[in-house]
Structures are given as structure tokens and as C-alpha cells.
Tab-separated table of C-alpha atoms in Angstrom:
chain	number	residue	atom	x	y	z
L	82	UNK	CA	109.806	97.938	68.459
L	83	UNK	CA	107.699	94.900	67.610
L	84	UNK	CA	110.267	93.957	64.969
L	85	UNK	CA	112.898	93.389	67.639
L	86	UNK	CA	110.584	91.140	69.633
L	87	UNK	CA	109.828	89.101	66.524
L	88	UNK	CA	113.511	88.911	65.601
L	89	UNK	CA	114.473	87.387	68.941
L	90	UNK	CA	111.193	85.434	69.243
L	91	UNK	CA	110.054	87.122	72.465
L	92	UNK	CA	106.729	85.327	72.674
L	93	UNK	CA	106.158	85.496	76.438
L	94	UNK	CA	104.538	88.502	78.108
L	95	UNK	CA	104.497	89.734	81.705
L	96	UNK	CA	102.196	92.457	82.987
L	97	UNK	CA	103.908	95.587	84.251
L	98	UNK	CA	102.420	98.780	85.773
L	99	UNK	CA	104.782	101.044	83.805
L	100	UNK	CA	105.000	99.448	80.368
L	101	UNK	CA	101.835	97.392	80.124
L	102	UNK	CA	103.658	94.285	78.932
L	103	UNK	CA	107.257	93.141	79.170
L	104	UNK	CA	108.238	90.604	76.517
L	105	UNK	CA	110.597	87.676	77.120
L	106	UNK	CA	112.210	84.993	75.007
L	107	UNK	CA	112.369	81.358	76.082
L	108	UNK	CA	115.973	81.852	77.192
L	109	UNK	CA	115.161	84.972	79.196
L	110	UNK	CA	112.285	83.192	80.871
L	111	UNK	CA	114.616	80.318	81.784
L	112	UNK	CA	117.023	82.803	83.382
L	113	UNK	CA	114.174	84.414	85.299
L	114	UNK	CA	113.227	80.969	86.642
L	115	UNK	CA	116.705	80.176	88.015
L	116	UNK	CA	117.008	80.198	91.823
L	117	UNK	CA	119.494	83.076	91.863
L	118	UNK	CA	117.258	85.317	89.784
L	119	UNK	CA	114.165	84.371	91.786
L	120	UNK	CA	116.094	85.482	94.885
L	121	UNK	CA	115.692	89.057	93.614
L	122	UNK	CA	111.977	88.825	94.432
L	123	UNK	CA	113.109	88.817	98.057
L	124	UNK	CA	115.456	91.812	97.790
L	125	UNK	CA	113.626	95.112	98.105
L	126	UNK	CA	114.521	97.711	95.508
L	127	UNK	CA	114.609	100.461	98.135
L	128	UNK	CA	115.656	98.592	101.271
L	129	UNK	CA	113.801	100.017	104.301
L	130	UNK	CA	112.289	102.951	102.420
L	131	UNK	CA	108.969	101.177	102.990
L	132	UNK	CA	109.115	102.527	106.551
L	133	UNK	CA	108.808	106.027	105.053
L	134	UNK	CA	106.688	105.323	101.970
L	135	UNK	CA	104.583	102.253	102.894
L	136	UNK	CA	103.915	101.180	99.304
L	137	UNK	CA	107.631	100.933	98.428
L	138	UNK	CA	107.477	97.146	98.572
L	139	UNK	CA	108.752	96.459	95.044
L	140	UNK	CA	111.808	94.321	94.387
L	141	UNK	CA	114.980	94.116	92.350
L	142	UNK	CA	113.196	91.395	90.397
L	143	UNK	CA	110.639	93.700	88.773
L	144	UNK	CA	113.230	96.448	88.249
L	145	UNK	CA	115.515	94.021	86.391
L	146	UNK	CA	112.698	93.033	84.038
L	147	UNK	CA	111.928	96.711	83.510
L	148	UNK	CA	115.517	97.610	82.641
L	149	UNK	CA	115.651	94.866	80.018
L	150	UNK	CA	112.459	96.178	78.424
L	151	UNK	CA	113.564	99.800	78.647
L	152	UNK	CA	116.971	99.028	77.100
L	153	UNK	CA	115.223	97.476	74.106
L	154	UNK	CA	112.976	100.540	73.741
L	155	UNK	CA	116.033	102.809	73.780
L	156	UNK	CA	117.799	100.725	71.133
L	157	UNK	CA	114.701	100.825	68.915
L	158	UNK	CA	114.534	104.605	69.331
L	159	UNK	CA	118.217	104.939	68.409
L	160	UNK	CA	117.780	102.976	65.206
L	161	UNK	CA	114.689	104.991	64.222
L	162	UNK	CA	116.258	108.394	64.946
L	163	UNK	CA	116.608	110.640	61.895
L	164	UNK	CA	120.214	111.462	62.818
L	165	UNK	CA	121.285	107.801	62.964
L	166	UNK	CA	123.169	107.238	59.712
L	167	UNK	CA	124.214	103.597	59.557
L	168	UNK	CA	123.718	100.965	56.882
L	169	UNK	CA	123.033	97.909	59.032
L	170	UNK	CA	120.713	97.306	61.940
L	171	UNK	CA	121.853	95.595	65.157
L	172	UNK	CA	122.408	91.869	64.799
L	173	UNK	CA	120.209	89.428	66.659
L	174	UNK	CA	123.249	88.455	68.715
L	175	UNK	CA	123.848	92.072	69.766
L	176	UNK	CA	120.206	92.557	70.760
L	177	UNK	CA	120.358	89.388	72.854
L	178	UNK	CA	123.597	90.506	74.489
L	179	UNK	CA	122.059	93.851	75.402
L	180	UNK	CA	118.927	92.269	76.851
L	181	UNK	CA	120.836	89.647	78.854
L	182	UNK	CA	123.076	92.352	80.351
L	183	UNK	CA	120.121	94.571	81.222
L	184	UNK	CA	118.196	91.660	82.732
L	185	UNK	CA	121.163	90.564	84.858
L	186	UNK	CA	122.679	93.926	85.778
L	187	UNK	CA	121.400	93.710	89.383
L	188	UNK	CA	121.591	89.963	90.011
L	189	UNK	CA	124.489	90.579	92.390
L	190	UNK	CA	122.501	92.774	94.763
L	191	UNK	CA	122.694	91.673	98.368
L	192	UNK	CA	119.981	92.005	101.048
L	193	UNK	CA	118.572	95.511	101.321
L	194	UNK	CA	120.344	96.461	98.091
L	195	UNK	CA	123.254	98.860	98.724
L	196	UNK	CA	123.203	98.863	102.525
L	197	UNK	CA	125.645	96.008	103.220
L	198	UNK	CA	127.518	95.335	99.965
L	199	UNK	CA	130.619	97.377	100.805
L	200	UNK	CA	131.219	95.388	103.978
L	201	UNK	CA	130.217	91.939	102.782
L	202	UNK	CA	132.117	92.205	99.478
L	203	UNK	CA	135.176	93.764	101.120
L	204	UNK	CA	135.063	96.981	99.140
L	205	UNK	CA	133.705	95.519	95.896
L	206	UNK	CA	130.281	96.402	94.549
L	207	UNK	CA	127.228	94.461	93.437
L	208	UNK	CA	128.267	94.967	89.793
L	209	UNK	CA	131.369	92.870	90.482
L	210	UNK	CA	129.215	90.100	91.914
L	211	UNK	CA	126.803	90.362	88.957
L	212	UNK	CA	129.663	89.887	86.498
L	213	UNK	CA	130.979	86.928	88.481
L	214	UNK	CA	127.543	85.272	88.502
L	215	UNK	CA	127.089	85.692	84.741
L	216	UNK	CA	130.437	84.040	84.041
L	217	UNK	CA	130.414	81.361	86.736
L	218	UNK	CA	126.867	80.380	87.749
L	219	UNK	CA	126.242	77.387	85.498
L	220	UNK	CA	122.457	77.599	85.087
L	221	UNK	CA	122.688	81.158	83.735
L	222	UNK	CA	125.977	80.662	81.885
L	223	UNK	CA	124.609	77.647	79.999
L	224	UNK	CA	121.373	79.414	78.997
L	225	UNK	CA	123.275	82.368	77.539
L	226	UNK	CA	125.845	80.140	75.840
L	227	UNK	CA	123.122	78.075	74.118
L	228	UNK	CA	121.848	81.289	72.519
L	229	UNK	CA	125.224	81.726	70.746
L	230	UNK	CA	125.981	84.691	72.986
L	231	UNK	CA	129.195	84.915	74.975
L	232	UNK	CA	128.541	85.186	78.741
L	233	UNK	CA	131.819	87.096	78.989
L	234	UNK	CA	130.509	89.649	76.499
L	235	UNK	CA	127.346	90.054	78.585
L	236	UNK	CA	129.458	90.603	81.697
L	237	UNK	CA	131.615	93.151	79.865
L	238	UNK	CA	128.573	95.381	79.326
L	239	UNK	CA	128.508	95.835	83.110
L	240	UNK	CA	132.206	96.737	83.235
L	241	UNK	CA	133.515	100.281	83.328
L	242	UNK	CA	135.532	99.893	80.132
L	243	UNK	CA	133.961	97.425	77.671
L	244	UNK	CA	135.457	96.671	74.237
L	245	UNK	CA	134.832	99.422	71.679
L	246	UNK	CA	132.514	97.209	69.616
L	247	UNK	CA	130.065	97.140	72.554
L	248	UNK	CA	130.253	100.866	73.208
L	249	UNK	CA	126.746	101.672	72.004
L	250	UNK	CA	124.941	98.963	73.967
L	251	UNK	CA	127.140	99.585	77.010
L	252	UNK	CA	125.988	103.202	77.075
L	253	UNK	CA	122.377	102.005	76.950
L	254	UNK	CA	122.919	99.749	79.981
L	255	UNK	CA	125.556	101.701	81.928
L	256	UNK	CA	125.777	105.238	80.540
L	257	UNK	CA	124.878	108.653	81.882
L	258	UNK	CA	121.239	108.461	80.819
L	259	UNK	CA	120.854	104.699	80.792
L	260	UNK	CA	117.982	102.241	80.996
L	261	UNK	CA	118.725	101.527	84.652
L	262	UNK	CA	118.046	105.128	85.683
L	263	UNK	CA	115.178	105.473	83.251
L	264	UNK	CA	113.361	102.550	84.875
L	265	UNK	CA	114.097	103.082	88.550
L	266	UNK	CA	113.178	106.763	88.527
L	267	UNK	CA	109.709	105.970	87.217
L	268	UNK	CA	109.244	102.666	89.058
L	269	UNK	CA	110.403	103.928	92.426
L	270	UNK	CA	108.328	107.095	92.124
L	271	UNK	CA	105.273	105.055	91.154
L	272	UNK	CA	105.735	102.600	94.012
L	273	UNK	CA	106.454	105.289	96.612
L	274	UNK	CA	103.527	107.410	95.450
L	275	UNK	CA	105.722	110.470	94.823
L	276	UNK	CA	106.304	112.669	91.779
L	277	UNK	CA	109.960	113.554	92.368
L	278	UNK	CA	111.464	111.081	89.881
L	279	UNK	CA	108.980	111.533	87.057
L	280	UNK	CA	110.004	112.782	83.606
L	281	UNK	CA	108.753	112.590	80.004
L	282	UNK	CA	109.542	108.932	79.309
L	283	UNK	CA	108.031	108.703	75.821
L	284	UNK	CA	110.034	111.752	74.730
L	285	UNK	CA	113.166	110.406	76.402
L	286	UNK	CA	113.029	107.302	74.180
L	287	UNK	CA	113.328	109.518	71.099
L	288	UNK	CA	116.394	111.610	71.989
L	289	UNK	CA	119.239	109.194	71.243
L	290	UNK	CA	120.980	108.689	67.910
L	291	UNK	CA	123.982	106.547	66.980
L	292	UNK	CA	127.095	107.958	65.324
L	293	UNK	CA	130.388	106.448	64.310
L	294	UNK	CA	133.105	107.203	66.834
L	295	UNK	CA	136.536	108.235	65.539
L	296	UNK	CA	138.358	106.126	62.959
L	297	UNK	CA	137.278	102.793	64.390
L	298	UNK	CA	133.737	102.962	63.027
L	299	UNK	CA	132.299	101.806	66.330
L	300	UNK	CA	129.008	103.377	67.358
L	301	UNK	CA	128.326	105.731	70.235
L	302	UNK	CA	125.194	107.365	71.600
L	303	UNK	CA	124.634	111.045	71.090
L	304	UNK	CA	121.821	113.547	71.596
L	305	UNK	CA	120.527	116.186	69.195
L	306	UNK	CA	120.855	119.671	70.715
L	307	UNK	CA	117.101	120.154	70.159
L	308	UNK	CA	116.529	117.424	72.746
L	309	UNK	CA	118.853	118.903	75.339
L	310	UNK	CA	115.983	119.861	77.645
L	311	UNK	CA	114.828	116.233	77.821
L	312	UNK	CA	118.235	115.066	79.013
L	313	UNK	CA	118.333	117.894	81.557
L	314	UNK	CA	114.891	117.003	82.862
L	315	UNK	CA	116.074	113.486	83.679
L	316	UNK	CA	118.900	114.886	85.803
L	317	UNK	CA	116.584	117.284	87.600
L	318	UNK	CA	114.181	114.422	88.283
L	319	UNK	CA	117.031	112.350	89.685
L	320	UNK	CA	118.203	115.192	91.927
L	321	UNK	CA	114.770	115.643	93.484
L	322	UNK	CA	114.273	111.876	93.682
L	323	UNK	CA	117.612	111.370	95.450
L	324	UNK	CA	116.813	113.946	98.093
L	325	UNK	CA	113.303	112.671	98.789
L	326	UNK	CA	113.686	108.905	98.425
L	327	UNK	CA	117.128	107.269	98.947
L	328	UNK	CA	118.419	110.257	100.945
L	329	UNK	CA	115.220	110.875	102.887
L	330	UNK	CA	116.420	111.524	106.401
L	331	UNK	CA	114.255	108.858	108.036
L	332	UNK	CA	115.273	106.189	105.518
L	333	UNK	CA	118.965	107.114	106.004
L	334	UNK	CA	118.531	106.582	109.745
L	335	UNK	CA	117.264	103.058	109.130
L	336	UNK	CA	120.206	102.388	106.794
L	337	UNK	CA	122.631	103.341	109.560
L	338	UNK	CA	120.883	101.063	112.051
L	339	UNK	CA	120.822	98.227	109.505
L	340	UNK	CA	124.566	98.478	108.840
L	341	UNK	CA	125.254	98.551	112.563
L	342	UNK	CA	123.063	95.478	113.133
L	343	UNK	CA	124.863	93.538	110.401
L	344	UNK	CA	128.281	94.498	111.756
L	345	UNK	CA	127.877	91.936	114.544
L	346	UNK	CA	127.245	88.997	112.195
L	347	UNK	CA	130.348	88.324	110.131
L	348	UNK	CA	129.074	84.906	108.996
L	349	UNK	CA	127.149	86.588	106.174
L	350	UNK	CA	130.442	87.425	104.465
L	351	UNK	CA	131.439	83.748	104.234
L	352	UNK	CA	129.862	83.026	100.803
L	353	UNK	CA	132.290	85.537	99.238
L	354	UNK	CA	136.037	84.996	98.953
L	355	UNK	CA	137.843	88.157	97.853
L	356	UNK	CA	141.574	88.369	97.191
L	357	UNK	CA	143.501	91.334	95.800
L	358	UNK	CA	140.254	93.196	95.189
L	359	UNK	CA	138.894	90.367	93.049
L	360	UNK	CA	136.081	87.893	93.657
L	361	UNK	CA	137.744	84.477	93.728
L	362	UNK	CA	134.844	82.266	94.738
L	363	UNK	CA	131.151	82.546	95.597
L	364	UNK	CA	129.106	79.899	97.372
L	365	UNK	CA	126.006	80.034	95.181
L	366	UNK	CA	123.993	77.656	97.394
L	367	UNK	CA	124.417	80.075	100.310
L	368	UNK	CA	123.799	83.129	98.144
L	369	UNK	CA	120.424	81.771	96.965
L	370	UNK	CA	119.226	81.848	100.578
L	371	UNK	CA	120.677	85.277	101.369
L	372	UNK	CA	117.916	87.855	101.030
L	373	UNK	CA	115.962	90.471	102.980
L	374	UNK	CA	113.854	87.777	104.604
L	375	UNK	CA	116.991	86.073	105.948
L	376	UNK	CA	118.038	89.250	107.731
L	377	UNK	CA	114.534	90.002	108.990
L	378	UNK	CA	114.247	86.523	110.475
L	379	UNK	CA	117.586	87.081	112.161
L	380	UNK	CA	116.330	90.397	113.555
L	381	UNK	CA	113.215	88.709	114.964
L	382	UNK	CA	115.429	86.154	116.641
L	383	UNK	CA	117.898	88.724	117.974
L	384	UNK	CA	115.224	91.016	119.373
L	385	UNK	CA	114.341	88.272	121.840
L	386	UNK	CA	117.964	88.303	122.944
L	387	UNK	CA	117.780	92.046	123.580
L	388	UNK	CA	119.929	93.006	120.591
L	389	UNK	CA	120.057	96.803	120.598
L	390	UNK	CA	119.654	97.224	116.836
L	391	UNK	CA	117.061	94.581	115.965
L	392	UNK	CA	114.098	96.819	116.952
L	393	UNK	CA	115.108	99.354	114.313
L	394	UNK	CA	114.875	96.763	111.539
L	395	UNK	CA	111.394	95.807	112.718
L	396	UNK	CA	110.381	99.467	113.034
L	397	UNK	CA	109.952	99.274	116.776
L	398	UNK	CA	112.370	102.161	117.092
L	399	UNK	CA	114.048	104.731	114.870
L	400	UNK	CA	117.092	106.967	114.859
L	401	UNK	CA	116.649	110.613	115.861
L	402	UNK	CA	118.084	113.198	113.438
L	403	UNK	CA	119.585	115.983	115.548
L	404	UNK	CA	121.140	117.879	112.644
L	405	UNK	CA	119.830	117.688	109.093
L	406	UNK	CA	121.624	120.077	106.759
L	407	UNK	CA	123.890	120.075	103.695
L	408	UNK	CA	126.997	121.658	102.237
L	409	UNK	CA	124.667	124.228	100.643
L	410	UNK	CA	124.438	125.865	104.072
L	411	UNK	CA	127.630	127.376	105.503
L	412	UNK	CA	126.025	127.784	108.911
L	413	UNK	CA	124.782	124.200	108.806
L	414	UNK	CA	128.252	122.920	107.865
L	415	UNK	CA	129.867	124.747	110.790
L	416	UNK	CA	127.326	123.430	113.257
L	417	UNK	CA	127.635	119.881	111.894
L	418	UNK	CA	131.428	119.876	112.191
L	419	UNK	CA	131.323	121.430	115.644
L	420	UNK	CA	128.807	118.937	117.024
L	421	UNK	CA	130.613	115.933	115.525
L	422	UNK	CA	133.870	117.216	116.988
L	423	UNK	CA	132.340	117.603	120.446
L	424	UNK	CA	130.761	114.146	120.316
L	425	UNK	CA	134.077	112.594	119.288
L	426	UNK	CA	135.858	114.267	122.221
L	427	UNK	CA	133.224	113.341	124.775
L	428	UNK	CA	133.499	110.244	126.955
L	429	UNK	CA	129.717	110.160	127.253
L	430	UNK	CA	129.003	109.237	123.627
L	431	UNK	CA	130.330	106.393	121.468
L	432	UNK	CA	130.256	106.465	117.669
L	433	UNK	CA	127.987	103.769	116.175
L	434	UNK	CA	126.591	103.007	119.605
L	435	UNK	CA	125.080	106.297	120.759
L	436	UNK	CA	125.386	108.449	117.660
L	437	UNK	CA	126.047	108.281	113.920
L	438	UNK	CA	126.864	110.909	111.380
L	439	UNK	CA	126.127	110.932	107.662
L	440	UNK	CA	128.330	112.904	105.286
L	441	UNK	CA	127.418	111.717	101.824
L	442	UNK	CA	127.416	113.126	98.310
L	443	UNK	CA	124.066	113.401	96.534
L	444	UNK	CA	125.355	112.249	93.169
L	445	UNK	CA	123.315	113.173	90.131
L	446	UNK	CA	125.681	112.197	87.354
L	447	UNK	CA	128.201	109.382	86.930
L	448	UNK	CA	131.183	111.638	86.760
L	449	UNK	CA	134.427	112.834	88.146
L	450	UNK	CA	135.450	116.455	87.748
L	451	UNK	CA	135.406	117.471	84.070
L	452	UNK	CA	139.169	117.957	83.937
L	453	UNK	CA	139.602	114.328	85.041
L	454	UNK	CA	137.218	112.744	82.518
L	455	UNK	CA	139.067	110.668	79.899
L	456	UNK	CA	138.911	111.833	76.287
L	457	UNK	CA	137.282	109.441	73.842
L	458	UNK	CA	138.129	108.613	70.215
L	459	UNK	CA	136.109	111.529	68.881
L	460	UNK	CA	138.088	114.061	70.883
L	461	UNK	CA	135.435	114.734	73.528
L	462	UNK	CA	134.832	113.254	76.946
L	463	UNK	CA	134.194	109.532	77.217
L	464	UNK	CA	130.380	109.031	77.073
L	465	UNK	CA	130.606	106.726	80.083
L	466	UNK	CA	131.234	109.884	82.097
L	467	UNK	CA	129.582	112.519	79.933
L	468	UNK	CA	127.188	112.812	76.991
L	469	UNK	CA	127.921	113.621	73.359
L	470	UNK	CA	125.790	116.344	71.794
L	471	UNK	CA	125.173	117.011	68.093
L	472	UNK	CA	125.303	120.757	67.556
L	473	UNK	CA	124.686	122.862	64.462
L	474	UNK	CA	126.913	125.691	65.620
L	475	UNK	CA	129.937	124.466	63.694
L	476	UNK	CA	131.565	126.238	60.789
L	477	UNK	CA	129.012	126.894	58.058
L	478	UNK	CA	126.323	125.515	60.368
L	479	UNK	CA	127.754	122.053	59.854
L	480	UNK	CA	127.076	119.480	62.541
L	481	UNK	CA	129.765	119.209	65.179
L	482	UNK	CA	130.013	116.964	68.210
L	483	UNK	CA	130.643	118.555	71.569
L	484	UNK	CA	130.509	117.577	75.196
L	485	UNK	CA	127.004	118.268	76.459
L	486	UNK	CA	128.385	120.418	79.275
L	487	UNK	CA	129.464	122.993	76.663
L	488	UNK	CA	125.827	123.663	75.791
L	489	UNK	CA	124.026	122.833	79.012
L	490	UNK	CA	124.341	124.993	82.114
L	491	UNK	CA	122.927	122.123	84.206
L	492	UNK	CA	125.405	119.522	82.958
L	493	UNK	CA	128.236	122.040	83.315
L	494	UNK	CA	127.424	122.647	86.963
L	495	UNK	CA	127.318	118.933	87.647
L	496	UNK	CA	130.673	118.217	85.969
L	497	UNK	CA	132.634	121.217	87.214
L	498	UNK	CA	131.453	121.498	90.810
L	499	UNK	CA	131.436	119.095	93.700
L	500	UNK	CA	127.976	117.606	94.280
L	501	UNK	CA	126.239	118.676	97.491
L	502	UNK	CA	126.561	116.511	100.566
L	503	UNK	CA	123.901	115.745	103.118
L	504	UNK	CA	125.222	116.373	106.619
L	505	UNK	CA	123.333	114.669	109.412
L	506	UNK	CA	123.849	113.649	112.994
L	507	UNK	CA	121.644	110.856	114.349
L	508	UNK	CA	121.360	109.614	117.908
L	509	UNK	CA	119.635	106.719	119.580
L	510	UNK	CA	116.418	107.702	121.419
L	511	UNK	CA	117.988	107.305	124.861
L	512	UNK	CA	120.681	109.884	124.012
L	513	UNK	CA	118.411	112.453	122.357
L	514	UNK	CA	118.011	114.765	125.347
L	515	UNK	CA	121.720	114.747	126.160
L	516	UNK	CA	122.796	115.560	122.605
L	517	UNK	CA	120.119	118.231	122.172
L	518	UNK	CA	121.357	119.838	125.374
L	519	UNK	CA	124.909	119.796	124.003
L	520	UNK	CA	123.724	121.270	120.709
L	521	UNK	CA	121.887	124.099	122.513
L	522	UNK	CA	125.117	125.038	124.298
L	523	UNK	CA	127.005	125.101	121.014
L	524	UNK	CA	124.379	127.311	119.384
L	525	UNK	CA	124.276	129.825	122.248
């Protein structure tokens, strides 16, 4: 590990509660000091989760530093793995490209992280904005370019289908068991004071090897079957984390109120020009000032004008969950659908004014159904969607490569069945009694 830091001259250190120290090069430190990156200090990692777990005050800034560090640890573990059989080690340029991509993977996050991006970016995601920033924001572009690294190559590591030569590092940044998940599960759990997202991190860093993929000779990540349980434990941790942190019913209620509040202020979409599902232009001067604090200041202003939704953002009020169930419960599903149907028919209740409903998948794995996953060069599922496993169950006990779902019951369930959905009906406090009365009639 230290060899990589010496190779890229990472002589700066930042204290971190998870890793002790995070190392940075001069160029990385310059990127961190740009106004757009500093903006991430003012974007909470978990939006309004702090209203559920008071210590969840950490930002996208610290997470981005953590992902860069974690990606480097994973790469070092890959190169040291006994099953990695390659003659050359990663070039300095490749290591820099990986670290720049990991550092900048979330630079496109908007206020309160995921809550408003779909609306403000007209269907695009923060990854699209991150790629645009890397390739078009001059202060960051110039820093990367001076390091003899292509900004376009850095942006490609955040794309869904990068060039084959970047396959290995892409999987480290944007794969099924990537550095992003590895960091946020531990960091968010630590900051919230919960155990749901914890897993064996030191063991996790040792499970990946690199193998040549198909006839091209390009490298891909794979896992030894003896380490299967470690990969499974990460998924289990994410499942429990998702249910208890981002999908916590109180936090979801605040998300709904936040989206409804922002719906009335279309001016926040002006920095982004989108045409034909592509970002055409971004006003970087406006984006620098667009953070959680901007929206909170607006809420404090609007609450004086009796805005209905501003009190929710300031935690002076909260949504009431009338139904909280999931697709795991047939009875719960029936009641959810019945109540939503009755509310939609009623003249007494208005959607997104008096009531909201949440019907959302609790995704554990970046995947479509297994029969829809593209096949990679090696004849198994593309590692972007699945994971390649080294097995010794081949002919004559020779090593063979199989999709991890063929050996793991947990991965198989996640890639062959629809993920569960949370099903919730929320109402504003003034409508609680009326909707509870309606629900009682439906249950009788």
C-alpha cells in the first residue's frame, strides 16, 4: 500500500475516523481546494437523516475522500492477491486515473444528495453531472490534464460502459462490490451510531484478484470461492443498512416533504440545460452556491410566508406514516393498494398536498434480472451487473470462472427475484384523523 503512495508522491495526510489517515497528492489537494469540490462540505451525505439519527451530520466531502482511499486499498489488495497472475503492475497513470475518478465520483451531487436530482436534472442523475464537471469545469480539468491523465478517461470510469482497458479500475469504482459502497456502509453506520452497515472491512480488501478477460487480455475483478462469504456479508450489511437508514420510515417522510417543498421553486433548475437527455450546459458559478444551506435558508424565509412545507425541513413538523409495510406481506400489499385507491377517488384528499405514498424498491445489488444481464467476453455475466467467481469445481478440479450467483444462494436470490418494495402511505398531521378513520373502515 505504501508503495502506491510513494509512486504517486502522496505526501499530504488528512485525519479520518475510519482509516486513520487519507493520503493525497499535490494535484488531489488542489482539486479538493476548488470551489466546486468544497461545495460538497455543504451537502449532507444522508440528507435529512440527521432528524432520525442526530449524529448523521457528515458530508459528501468526507465520503469522496474516503472512496478515493478505499479504491487505492482495493487495488493494492488485488495486486497482492495470490490468484492475480499478471506480469506488470498498474502504471502510475492508471493509479492516478482511478484515484481521480474515485475522488470526483460524487462531485455532481445536488443539495440533500438524491432527493432533488431527478427533477432538477430532468431525469438525469448526479453521475451525469459529475462526468460533465470533470470534462468541462476548467479548474479541475486543468489539474487532471497537467498530471498527464485524460479527464475524459476519468469521466469514463463513472460511465456504465467504459473502454475495456479500464474494466478493472471501473469495477473498483463502479462495480457490484465497489469502493463507493465499501466506504459509505462503514461511514454512514459510524456517523449514525448504528451497526446495520458494518462488515469485515480488512477481510473485504483481500478478496479480489485480477484475471485476464477473454482474448483481449484486459483485466477484470474476480473473487476466490473461498471468499464467497465475505462478498455475501457485504450484501447482507447493505440490505439491513438500506432498511434502517435511507429507507427509515421517518427519513422517507422528510424526503417526501423536501421534494414537495422544492417543487414550487423552479429557479433551482436554471443552472442546468438538458437537451435530448444530455447535459448541454451548466452554470458553474450558480452551482457553487447551490447546497443544503441554500435550501435551508430558503425554508427559513418561506416559513415566515406561511409556506406549508417549510416547517418540515426545519423539523417543526413531520409526516405521519399511516401504513408502513412491504411487498413481503400480502395482507400489507392489499391494504396499501386499497387505501391508495380510496384516497385517489376521494374529493377530500389531494395527492402531494394531504397525502403521499411511497412504493420503492429496496435495491441491494446493481442488477437487472439475471436473464437480462449482458454476457461479457469470458462468457459469463458482465461484472458491472454481477460478480465473477473463481471455482475449483471444473473438470479435473481445474479453476473455472462462473457467475457468482451459481455458487451463492444469496446472490442468486437477488439476481433472479424482484427486490422487495417498501409500501407506505403518509399524511400531513391535519389529515391524520380523517385517514385513520378511513383506514379503520377498510380494515373492518
